[in-house]
Amino acid sequence: MAGKQFWLGPVRSGVTVTFWADTDVIHLLIAGARIKSVRSHLSVADLAALMRQGGRPAGPPPLPPAEQGEAVEVDRTVNRAGSVSLGQHLVLAAEILGGRRVGVRIEAATLSFFDLDTRQLLRTRPNPLAPADISRLRGVRPAGPPPQPATGPVPVQRRASNSGVVMVVGQKVALGRTHAGKTVTIEVTDTDLTIHTDAGPRTVRRTNDQPVRSIKAHRPRKIASAVATTGPAPADDGIAHDFA
């Protein structure tokens, strides 16, 4: 349409599509239902040309613009660096969310990233978007209920060092040399760390309020990828190190 292709998937092959278009946004509809919305590439002259080619005056947009200050939502996939694209802005969500499809609730001052299935709050960031930017976002819709933070512990995995020490949320926990090299599951709450080992669970009090940044334990390197180096041996500080 007007020199641009719009992807709808092979399952919709042969279906008639109606375009609602202005210079800001294009909505694609099938049987009156909005399928997707994209930023418009059309000028006033393009719209006039479409009218001459059989276009007709459009009614109200299928997705009314949000009132000033009203929350809206979009769905985005977080890239490998932990960021999402919102119009002309690349906004950091969290590196730990890389590759994950999330919802973004957009309010006047904040962006709330949440799980699409449970509406669990994942991260909150400042909102860099102007009202005009928000109205032109692809796939924008009226917001649902505010996402809520998780209330249970966050399970993570850590691999003990050669001296039986694990590091989680910036805190070292000594498990003993009998656990050297083992991977353990740790449940993290605001106040405690519960480490599950072969000998049973062990709970220690947290000493800081750092957020969880990594869920999975780092995999040990394979022998084939190791590189020999020369120099003094590293100090055994209780934490597993990689050298290359």
Coordinates of C-alpha atoms in Angstrom, one line a residue:
M1 CA 0.0 0.0 0.0
A2 CA 1.5 3.3 -1.2
G3 CA 4.9 1.7 -1.8
K4 CA 5.2 -0.2 1.5
Q5 CA 4.6 -3.8 2.4
F6 CA 2.8 -4.9 5.7
W7 CA 3.5 -8.3 7.1
L8 CA 0.4 -10.2 8.3
G9 CA 1.6 -13.8 7.9
P10 CA 0.7 -16.5 5.4
V11 CA -2.3 -17.7 7.4
R12 CA -4.1 -14.5 6.3
S13 CA -3.3 -15.0 2.6
G14 CA -6.3 -14.0 0.4
V15 CA -8.1 -12.1 3.2
T16 CA -9.3 -8.6 2.4
V17 CA -7.5 -5.9 4.6
T18 CA -8.8 -2.4 5.2
F19 CA -6.3 0.4 6.0
W20 CA -7.2 3.3 8.2
A21 CA -4.5 5.8 7.6
D22 CA -3.4 9.4 8.4
T23 CA 0.0 11.0 8.5
D24 CA 0.7 9.7 12.0
V25 CA -0.5 6.1 12.2
I26 CA -1.8 3.3 10.0
H27 CA -4.2 0.7 11.4
L28 CA -4.8 -2.6 9.5
L29 CA -8.3 -4.1 10.0
I30 CA -9.9 -7.4 9.0
A31 CA -13.7 -7.6 9.1
G32 CA -13.7 -4.4 11.2
A33 CA -11.2 -5.8 13.8
R34 CA -7.9 -4.0 14.2
I35 CA -5.0 -6.5 13.5
K36 CA -2.0 -4.2 13.9
S37 CA -0.9 -0.6 14.0
V38 CA 2.3 0.9 12.6
R39 CA 3.8 4.4 12.3
S40 CA 2.6 6.1 9.1
H41 CA 5.0 6.8 6.2
L42 CA 2.3 8.8 4.3
S43 CA 2.3 12.5 3.5
V44 CA -0.7 14.7 2.8
A45 CA 0.0 14.2 -0.9
D46 CA 0.0 10.4 -0.4
L47 CA -3.4 10.5 1.2
A48 CA -4.8 12.6 -1.6
A49 CA -3.4 10.1 -4.1
L50 CA -5.1 7.2 -2.3
M51 CA -8.4 9.1 -2.3
R52 CA -8.1 9.4 -6.1
Q53 CA -7.4 5.6 -6.3
G54 CA -10.6 4.6 -4.6
G55 CA -10.0 5.6 -1.0
R56 CA -12.8 7.1 1.1
P57 CA -13.0 9.4 4.1
A58 CA -12.3 7.4 7.3
G59 CA -14.4 7.4 10.4
P60 CA -12.9 7.5 14.0
P61 CA -9.7 5.6 14.5
P62 CA -10.2 1.9 15.6
L63 CA -8.0 2.6 18.6
P64 CA -8.9 6.0 20.1
P65 CA -5.9 8.0 21.4
A66 CA -5.4 7.9 25.2
E67 CA -6.5 10.9 27.2
Q68 CA -3.8 13.1 28.6
G69 CA -2.3 11.3 31.5
E70 CA -4.1 8.0 30.8
A71 CA -1.9 4.8 30.9
V72 CA -1.4 2.7 27.8
E73 CA 0.5 -0.5 27.1
V74 CA 2.5 -2.1 24.3
D75 CA 4.2 -5.5 23.8
R76 CA 7.9 -5.6 23.0
T77 CA 10.7 -8.2 22.8
V78 CA 13.7 -7.4 24.9
N79 CA 16.9 -7.5 22.9
R80 CA 20.2 -9.2 24.0
A81 CA 21.4 -6.0 25.7
G82 CA 18.2 -5.8 27.8
S83 CA 16.6 -2.9 25.9
V84 CA 13.4 -2.4 24.0
S85 CA 12.5 0.0 21.2
L86 CA 9.8 2.6 21.9
G87 CA 9.5 4.8 18.9
Q88 CA 12.7 6.7 18.5
H89 CA 13.9 5.7 22.0
L90 CA 15.9 2.7 23.1
V91 CA 15.0 2.1 26.7
L92 CA 16.8 -0.2 29.1
A93 CA 14.6 -2.8 30.7
A94 CA 17.1 -5.3 32.3
E95 CA 19.8 -7.5 30.8
I96 CA 18.3 -10.5 32.6
L97 CA 15.2 -10.1 30.4
G98 CA 17.0 -10.4 27.1
G99 CA 15.1 -12.4 24.5
R100 CA 11.8 -12.2 26.5
R101 CA 8.5 -10.9 25.3
V102 CA 7.1 -8.4 27.9
G103 CA 4.4 -5.8 28.3
V104 CA 5.3 -2.2 28.9
R105 CA 2.8 0.0 30.8
I106 CA 3.4 3.6 29.9
E107 CA 2.4 6.3 32.4
A108 CA 3.3 10.0 32.6
A109 CA 6.5 9.5 34.5
T110 CA 7.2 5.8 34.5
L111 CA 7.5 2.7 32.3
S112 CA 6.5 -0.6 34.0
F113 CA 7.8 -3.8 32.4
F114 CA 5.6 -6.9 33.2
D115 CA 5.1 -10.5 32.4
L116 CA 2.3 -10.8 29.8
D117 CA 0.8 -14.0 31.3
T118 CA 0.8 -13.1 35.0
R119 CA 1.1 -9.3 34.9
Q120 CA 3.9 -9.6 37.4
L121 CA 6.0 -6.5 37.6
L122 CA 9.5 -7.1 36.4
R123 CA 11.2 -3.6 36.3
T124 CA 10.3 0.1 36.5
R125 CA 12.1 2.8 34.6
P126 CA 11.7 6.6 34.0
N127 CA 9.5 7.4 31.0
P128 CA 11.5 9.4 28.3
L129 CA 8.6 9.6 25.9
A130 CA 6.6 12.8 25.1
P131 CA 2.8 12.5 24.7
A132 CA 3.2 12.8 21.0
D133 CA 5.7 9.9 20.9
I134 CA 3.3 7.7 22.9
S135 CA 0.4 8.3 20.5
R136 CA 2.5 7.1 17.5
L137 CA 3.8 3.9 19.1
R138 CA 3.2 0.7 17.2
G139 CA 0.7 -1.6 18.9
V140 CA -0.4 0.8 21.6
R141 CA -3.6 -0.1 23.5
P142 CA -5.4 1.1 26.6
A143 CA -3.7 -0.2 29.8
G144 CA -5.0 -3.1 31.9
P145 CA -4.7 -3.2 35.7
P146 CA -1.4 -2.1 37.1
P147 CA 1.2 -4.9 37.3
Q148 CA 2.1 -6.2 40.8
P149 CA 5.5 -7.3 42.1
A150 CA 6.1 -10.9 43.0
T151 CA 5.6 -11.7 46.6
G152 CA 7.5 -15.0 46.8
P153 CA 11.2 -15.7 46.9
V154 CA 13.3 -15.5 43.7
P155 CA 15.0 -18.8 42.9
V156 CA 18.6 -18.6 41.5
Q157 CA 21.4 -21.0 40.8
R158 CA 25.0 -20.6 41.8
R159 CA 28.1 -22.8 41.3
A160 CA 30.3 -23.1 44.4
S161 CA 34.0 -22.2 44.0
N162 CA 36.8 -24.6 44.7
S163 CA 36.7 -23.5 48.4
G164 CA 32.9 -24.0 48.6
V165 CA 31.8 -20.3 48.5
V166 CA 28.9 -18.9 46.4
M167 CA 28.2 -15.3 45.6
V168 CA 24.6 -14.1 45.3
V169 CA 23.2 -10.5 45.2
G170 CA 26.8 -9.3 46.1
Q171 CA 27.0 -11.5 49.2
K172 CA 29.4 -14.3 49.8
V173 CA 28.1 -17.4 51.6
A174 CA 30.6 -20.1 52.7
L175 CA 29.1 -23.6 52.2
G176 CA 32.3 -25.6 53.0
R177 CA 34.8 -27.4 50.7
T178 CA 32.5 -30.5 50.5
H179 CA 30.3 -28.4 48.2
A180 CA 33.2 -27.2 46.0
G181 CA 32.1 -27.2 42.3
K182 CA 28.5 -28.1 43.0
T183 CA 25.6 -26.1 41.7
V184 CA 23.0 -25.1 44.4
T185 CA 19.6 -23.4 44.3
I186 CA 19.2 -20.3 46.4
E187 CA 15.9 -18.7 47.3
V188 CA 16.3 -14.9 47.6
T189 CA 13.9 -12.7 49.6
D190 CA 14.2 -9.2 50.9
T191 CA 15.7 -10.4 54.2
D192 CA 17.1 -14.0 53.8
L193 CA 19.0 -16.3 51.5
T194 CA 17.9 -20.0 51.7
I195 CA 20.5 -22.3 50.2
H196 CA 19.3 -25.8 49.2
T197 CA 22.2 -28.4 49.4
D198 CA 22.4 -32.2 49.7
A199 CA 22.6 -31.7 53.4
G200 CA 19.3 -29.8 53.4
P201 CA 18.3 -26.1 53.3
R202 CA 20.3 -23.5 55.1
T203 CA 19.1 -19.9 55.7
V204 CA 21.4 -16.9 56.2
R205 CA 20.3 -13.3 56.7
R206 CA 20.9 -10.8 53.8
T207 CA 23.4 -8.1 54.4
N208 CA 22.4 -5.7 51.5
D209 CA 19.5 -4.8 49.3
Q210 CA 21.1 -5.5 45.8
P211 CA 18.6 -6.8 43.2
V212 CA 19.0 -10.2 41.6
R213 CA 20.8 -9.7 38.3
S214 CA 21.5 -13.4 37.3
I215 CA 19.3 -16.4 37.6
K216 CA 21.4 -19.3 36.2
A217 CA 24.8 -20.5 37.4
H218 CA 27.8 -19.8 35.0
R219 CA 28.8 -22.9 33.2
P220 CA 32.4 -24.0 33.7
R221 CA 34.6 -23.7 30.6
K222 CA 35.4 -26.8 28.6
I223 CA 39.0 -28.1 28.5
A224 CA 39.2 -27.4 24.7
S225 CA 38.6 -23.7 25.2
A226 CA 41.1 -23.2 28.0
V227 CA 44.2 -21.1 27.3
A228 CA 47.5 -21.5 29.1
T229 CA 49.0 -18.5 30.8
T230 CA 52.1 -17.7 32.8
G231 CA 52.4 -15.6 35.9
P232 CA 51.7 -15.8 39.6
A233 CA 48.8 -18.0 40.7
P234 CA 45.6 -16.1 41.7
A235 CA 44.8 -15.7 45.4
D236 CA 42.2 -18.1 46.6
D237 CA 39.6 -15.6 47.7
G238 CA 36.7 -18.2 47.7
I239 CA 35.3 -17.1 44.4
A240 CA 35.6 -19.1 41.2
H241 CA 37.7 -17.3 38.5
D242 CA 38.1 -17.7 34.8
F243 CA 41.4 -16.9 33.2
A244 CA 42.2 -16.7 29.5

